[in-house]
Coordinates of C-alpha atoms in Angstrom, one line a residue:
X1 CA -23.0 16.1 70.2
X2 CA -25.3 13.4 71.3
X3 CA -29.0 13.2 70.5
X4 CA -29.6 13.9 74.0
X5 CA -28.2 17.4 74.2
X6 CA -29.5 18.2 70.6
X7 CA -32.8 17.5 72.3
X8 CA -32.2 19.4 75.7
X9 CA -30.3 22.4 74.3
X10 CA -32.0 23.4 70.9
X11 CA -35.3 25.5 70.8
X12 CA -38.3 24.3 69.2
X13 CA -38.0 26.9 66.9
X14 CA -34.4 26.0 66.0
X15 CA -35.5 22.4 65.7
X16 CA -38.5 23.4 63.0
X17 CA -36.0 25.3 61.4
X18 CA -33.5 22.4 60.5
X19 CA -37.1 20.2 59.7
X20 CA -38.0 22.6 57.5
X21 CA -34.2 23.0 55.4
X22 CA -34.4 18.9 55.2
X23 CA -37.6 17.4 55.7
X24 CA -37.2 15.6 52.3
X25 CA -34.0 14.3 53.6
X26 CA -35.3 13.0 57.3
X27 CA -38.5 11.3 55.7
X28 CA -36.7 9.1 53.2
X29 CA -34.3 8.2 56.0
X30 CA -37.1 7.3 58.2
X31 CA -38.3 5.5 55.9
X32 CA -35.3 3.6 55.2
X33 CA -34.6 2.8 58.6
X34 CA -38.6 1.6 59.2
X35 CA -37.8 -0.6 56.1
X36 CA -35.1 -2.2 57.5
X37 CA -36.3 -2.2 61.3
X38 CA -33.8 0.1 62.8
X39 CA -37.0 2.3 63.9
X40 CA -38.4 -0.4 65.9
X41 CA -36.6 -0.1 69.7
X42 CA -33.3 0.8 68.6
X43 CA -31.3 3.1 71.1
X44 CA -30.2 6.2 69.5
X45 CA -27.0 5.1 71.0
X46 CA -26.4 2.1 68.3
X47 CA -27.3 4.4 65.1
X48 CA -25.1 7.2 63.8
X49 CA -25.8 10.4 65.5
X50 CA -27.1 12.3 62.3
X51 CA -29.3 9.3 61.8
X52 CA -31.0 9.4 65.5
X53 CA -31.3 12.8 64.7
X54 CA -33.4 12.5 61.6
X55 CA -35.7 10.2 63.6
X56 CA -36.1 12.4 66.7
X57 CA -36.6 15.8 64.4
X58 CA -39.3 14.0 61.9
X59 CA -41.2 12.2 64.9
X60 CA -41.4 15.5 67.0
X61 CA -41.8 18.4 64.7
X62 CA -43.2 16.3 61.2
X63 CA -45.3 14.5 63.9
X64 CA -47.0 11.0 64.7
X65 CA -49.6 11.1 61.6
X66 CA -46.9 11.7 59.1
X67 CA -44.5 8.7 59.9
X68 CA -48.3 6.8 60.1
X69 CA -48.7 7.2 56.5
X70 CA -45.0 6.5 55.6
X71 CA -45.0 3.3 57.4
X72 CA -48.0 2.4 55.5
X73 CA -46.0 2.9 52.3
X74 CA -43.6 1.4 53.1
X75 CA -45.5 -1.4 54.6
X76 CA -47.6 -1.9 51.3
X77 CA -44.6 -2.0 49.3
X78 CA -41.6 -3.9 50.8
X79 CA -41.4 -7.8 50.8
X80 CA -38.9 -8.5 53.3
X81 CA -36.8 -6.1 54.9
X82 CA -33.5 -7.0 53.1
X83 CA -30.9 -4.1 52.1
X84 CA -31.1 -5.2 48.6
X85 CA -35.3 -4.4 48.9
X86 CA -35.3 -1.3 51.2
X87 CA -32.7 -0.1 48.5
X88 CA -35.2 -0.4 45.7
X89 CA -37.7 0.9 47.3
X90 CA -35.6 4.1 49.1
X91 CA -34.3 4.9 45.3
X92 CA -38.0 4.2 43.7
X93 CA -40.4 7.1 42.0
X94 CA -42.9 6.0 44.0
X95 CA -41.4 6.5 47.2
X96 CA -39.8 9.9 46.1
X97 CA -43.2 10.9 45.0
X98 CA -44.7 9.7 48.5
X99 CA -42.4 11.7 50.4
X100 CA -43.2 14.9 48.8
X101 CA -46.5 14.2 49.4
X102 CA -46.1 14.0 52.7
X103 CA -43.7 16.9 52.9
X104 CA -46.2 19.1 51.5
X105 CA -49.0 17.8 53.2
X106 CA -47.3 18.5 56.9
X107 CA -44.7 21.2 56.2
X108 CA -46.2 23.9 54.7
X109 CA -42.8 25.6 55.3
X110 CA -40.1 23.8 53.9
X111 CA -38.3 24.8 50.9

């Protein structure tokens, strides 16, 4: 299945659902993808489907305001966007901590 026909054939209701199971999950690899600049312009077509699915389900049910302040995080924190750095930072407290924060803060449903 292609990102497309996720997009064009799943309900939004369907969609929130699968946000709500993994929201944790999508947000650190957001993140992980902003740290390493796989967020910035790249087709959907070059990234593992699962992965352009993350992205499309946390940008249009978690919304604009929460990848905001995750970029911001991540922006404070990394020092070039090198595997070896987005590594430390995707397996840090601080950015485990910062995505439940945001988890709770914009799903008030998820598990």
């Amino acid at each position: 299945m292609t990102t497309m026909w996720i997009k064009k054939h799943y309900t939004q209701e369907v969609k929130e659902r699968y946000y709500q199971q993994d929201a944790r999950k999508y947000y650190k690899v957001w993140g992980f993808d902003y740290c390493l600049g796989y967020t910035k312009g790249l087709p959907n077509n070059h990234a593992h489907r699962s992965d352009a699915y993350a992205r499309d389900l946390v940008l249009e049910v978690g919304g604009k305001q929460a990848l905001a302040e995750l970029k911001q995080f991540v922006e404070r924190r990394k020092k070039v966007s090198s595997l070896t750095n987005c590594l430390e930072l995707y397996d840090s407290k601080e950015y485990q901590a910062e995505v439940e924060r945001i988890v709770k803060k914009y799903c008030k449903d998820c598990k």
